Tab-separated table of C-alpha atoms in Angstrom:
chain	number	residue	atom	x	y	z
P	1	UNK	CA	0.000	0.000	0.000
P	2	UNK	CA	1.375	3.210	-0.893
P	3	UNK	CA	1.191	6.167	1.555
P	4	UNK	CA	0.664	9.775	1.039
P	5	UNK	CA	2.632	12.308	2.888
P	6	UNK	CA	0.374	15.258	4.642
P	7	UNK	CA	1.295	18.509	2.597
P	8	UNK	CA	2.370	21.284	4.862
P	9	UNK	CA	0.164	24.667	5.260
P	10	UNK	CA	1.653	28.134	4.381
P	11	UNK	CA	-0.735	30.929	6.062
P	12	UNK	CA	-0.001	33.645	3.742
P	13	UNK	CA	-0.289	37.214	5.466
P	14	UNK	CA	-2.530	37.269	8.674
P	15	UNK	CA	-4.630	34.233	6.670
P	16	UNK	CA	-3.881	32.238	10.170
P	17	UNK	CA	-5.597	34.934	12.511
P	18	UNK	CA	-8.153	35.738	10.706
P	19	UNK	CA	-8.659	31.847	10.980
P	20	UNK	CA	-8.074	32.023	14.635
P	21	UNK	CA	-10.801	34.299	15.200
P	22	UNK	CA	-13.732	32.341	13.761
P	23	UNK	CA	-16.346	30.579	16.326
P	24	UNK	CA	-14.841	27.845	18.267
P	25	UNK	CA	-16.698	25.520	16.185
P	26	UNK	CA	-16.168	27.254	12.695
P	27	UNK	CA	-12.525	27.080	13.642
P	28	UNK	CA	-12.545	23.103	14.319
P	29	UNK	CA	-14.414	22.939	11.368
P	30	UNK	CA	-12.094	24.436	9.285
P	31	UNK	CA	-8.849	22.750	10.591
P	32	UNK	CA	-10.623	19.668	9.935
P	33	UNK	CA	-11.823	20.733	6.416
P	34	UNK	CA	-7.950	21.505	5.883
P	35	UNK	CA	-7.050	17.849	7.375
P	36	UNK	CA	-8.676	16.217	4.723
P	37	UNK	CA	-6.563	18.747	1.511
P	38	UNK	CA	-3.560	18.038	3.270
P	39	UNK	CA	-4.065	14.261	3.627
P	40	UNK	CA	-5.047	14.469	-0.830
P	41	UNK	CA	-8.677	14.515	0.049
P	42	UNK	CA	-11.299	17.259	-0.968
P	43	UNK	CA	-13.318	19.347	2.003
P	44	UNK	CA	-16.796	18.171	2.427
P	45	UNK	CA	-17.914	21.669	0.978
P	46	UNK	CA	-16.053	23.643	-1.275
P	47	UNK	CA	-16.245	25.423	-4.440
P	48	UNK	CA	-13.563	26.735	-6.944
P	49	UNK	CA	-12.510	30.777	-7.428
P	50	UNK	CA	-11.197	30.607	-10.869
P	51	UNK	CA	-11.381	34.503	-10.477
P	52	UNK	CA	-9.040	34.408	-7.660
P	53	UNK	CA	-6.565	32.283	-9.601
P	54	UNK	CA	-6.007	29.002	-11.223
P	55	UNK	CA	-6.568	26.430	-8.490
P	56	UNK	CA	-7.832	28.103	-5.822
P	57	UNK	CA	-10.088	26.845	-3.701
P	58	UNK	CA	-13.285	27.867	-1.052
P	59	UNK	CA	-13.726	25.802	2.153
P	60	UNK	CA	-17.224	26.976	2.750
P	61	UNK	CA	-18.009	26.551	6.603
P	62	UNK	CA	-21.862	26.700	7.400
P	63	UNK	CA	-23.509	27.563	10.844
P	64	UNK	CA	-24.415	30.318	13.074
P	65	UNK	CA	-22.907	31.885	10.702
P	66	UNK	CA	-20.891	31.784	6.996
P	67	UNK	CA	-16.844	31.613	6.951
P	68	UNK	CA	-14.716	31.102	4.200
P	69	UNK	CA	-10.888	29.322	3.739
P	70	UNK	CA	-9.602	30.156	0.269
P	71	UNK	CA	-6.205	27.639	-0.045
P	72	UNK	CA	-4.613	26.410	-3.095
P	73	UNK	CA	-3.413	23.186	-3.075
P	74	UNK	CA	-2.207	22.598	-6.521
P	75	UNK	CA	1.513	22.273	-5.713
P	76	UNK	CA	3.295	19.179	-4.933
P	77	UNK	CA	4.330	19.336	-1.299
P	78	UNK	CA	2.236	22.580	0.358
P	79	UNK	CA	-1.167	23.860	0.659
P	80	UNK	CA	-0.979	27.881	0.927
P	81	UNK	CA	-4.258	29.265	3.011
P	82	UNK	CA	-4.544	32.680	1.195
P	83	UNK	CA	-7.557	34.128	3.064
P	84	UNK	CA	-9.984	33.320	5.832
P	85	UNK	CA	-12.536	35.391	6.834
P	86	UNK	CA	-16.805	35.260	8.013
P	87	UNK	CA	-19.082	36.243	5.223
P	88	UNK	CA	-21.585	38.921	5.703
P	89	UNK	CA	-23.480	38.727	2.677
P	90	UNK	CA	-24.556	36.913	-0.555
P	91	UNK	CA	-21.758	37.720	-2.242
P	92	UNK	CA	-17.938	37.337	-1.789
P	93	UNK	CA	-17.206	40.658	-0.696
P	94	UNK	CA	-14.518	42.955	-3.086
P	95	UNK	CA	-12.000	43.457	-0.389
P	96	UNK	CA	-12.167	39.312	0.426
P	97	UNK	CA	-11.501	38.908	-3.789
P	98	UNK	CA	-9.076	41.254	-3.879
P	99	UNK	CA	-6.773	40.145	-0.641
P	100	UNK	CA	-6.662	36.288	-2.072
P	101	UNK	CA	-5.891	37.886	-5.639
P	102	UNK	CA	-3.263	39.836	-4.476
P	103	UNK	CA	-1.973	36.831	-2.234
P	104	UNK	CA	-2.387	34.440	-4.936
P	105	UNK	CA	-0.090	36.545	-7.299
P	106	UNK	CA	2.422	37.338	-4.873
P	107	UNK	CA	2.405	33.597	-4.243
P	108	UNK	CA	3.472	32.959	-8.064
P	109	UNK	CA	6.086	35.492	-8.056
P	110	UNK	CA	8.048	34.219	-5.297
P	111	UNK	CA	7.931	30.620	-6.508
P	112	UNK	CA	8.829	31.909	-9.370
P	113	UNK	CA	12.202	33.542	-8.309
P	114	UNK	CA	12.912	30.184	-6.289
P	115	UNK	CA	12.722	28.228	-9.081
């Protein structure tokens, strides 16, 4: 039988605060959610953000009320958390988009320039 070996987490900027101050529950939720990705599973509810970037990812976290882990996961040994954060409406808000944008590109650059 052939085992897997966990992928690390990067928490890019303050991704791992913000993550730190969901609910209690939220918070097991989501380190659970981000168990499963690191172990080459998918989280029980997720959806892509091609507008983010290519590969990136939404944990969506459902309960008292909505959170949001968006990761990417597409490289070999690490999964890089770009943004967490509770959602207060229907929509993603712009500042949410544009913080995992800018996270996701900065991302590429510097693996870039360690290539």
């Amino acid at each position: 039988m052939i085992q897997r070996l966990r992928k690390s987490i990067y928490w890019c900027g303050n991704s791992l605060e913000c993550l730190k101050a969901f609910s209690d529950v939220a918070r097991q939720r989501a380190g659970l959610e981000l168990s499963k990705v690191q172990a080459g599973g998918e989280p029980s509810d997720w959806k892509p953000m091609e507008t983010v970037g290519k590969g990136v990812r939404e944990i969506r976290i459902r309960g008292e009320n909505a959170y949001r882990v968006m990761y990417v996961a597409k490289f070999a040994q690490t999964i890089y958390v770009l943004h967490a954060f509770e959602k207060k409406s229907q929509r993603t808000s712009r500042t949410d988009l544009d913080i995992s944008s800018r996270r996701y590109r900065d991302l590429l650059r510097s693996r870039s320039q360690d290539d």
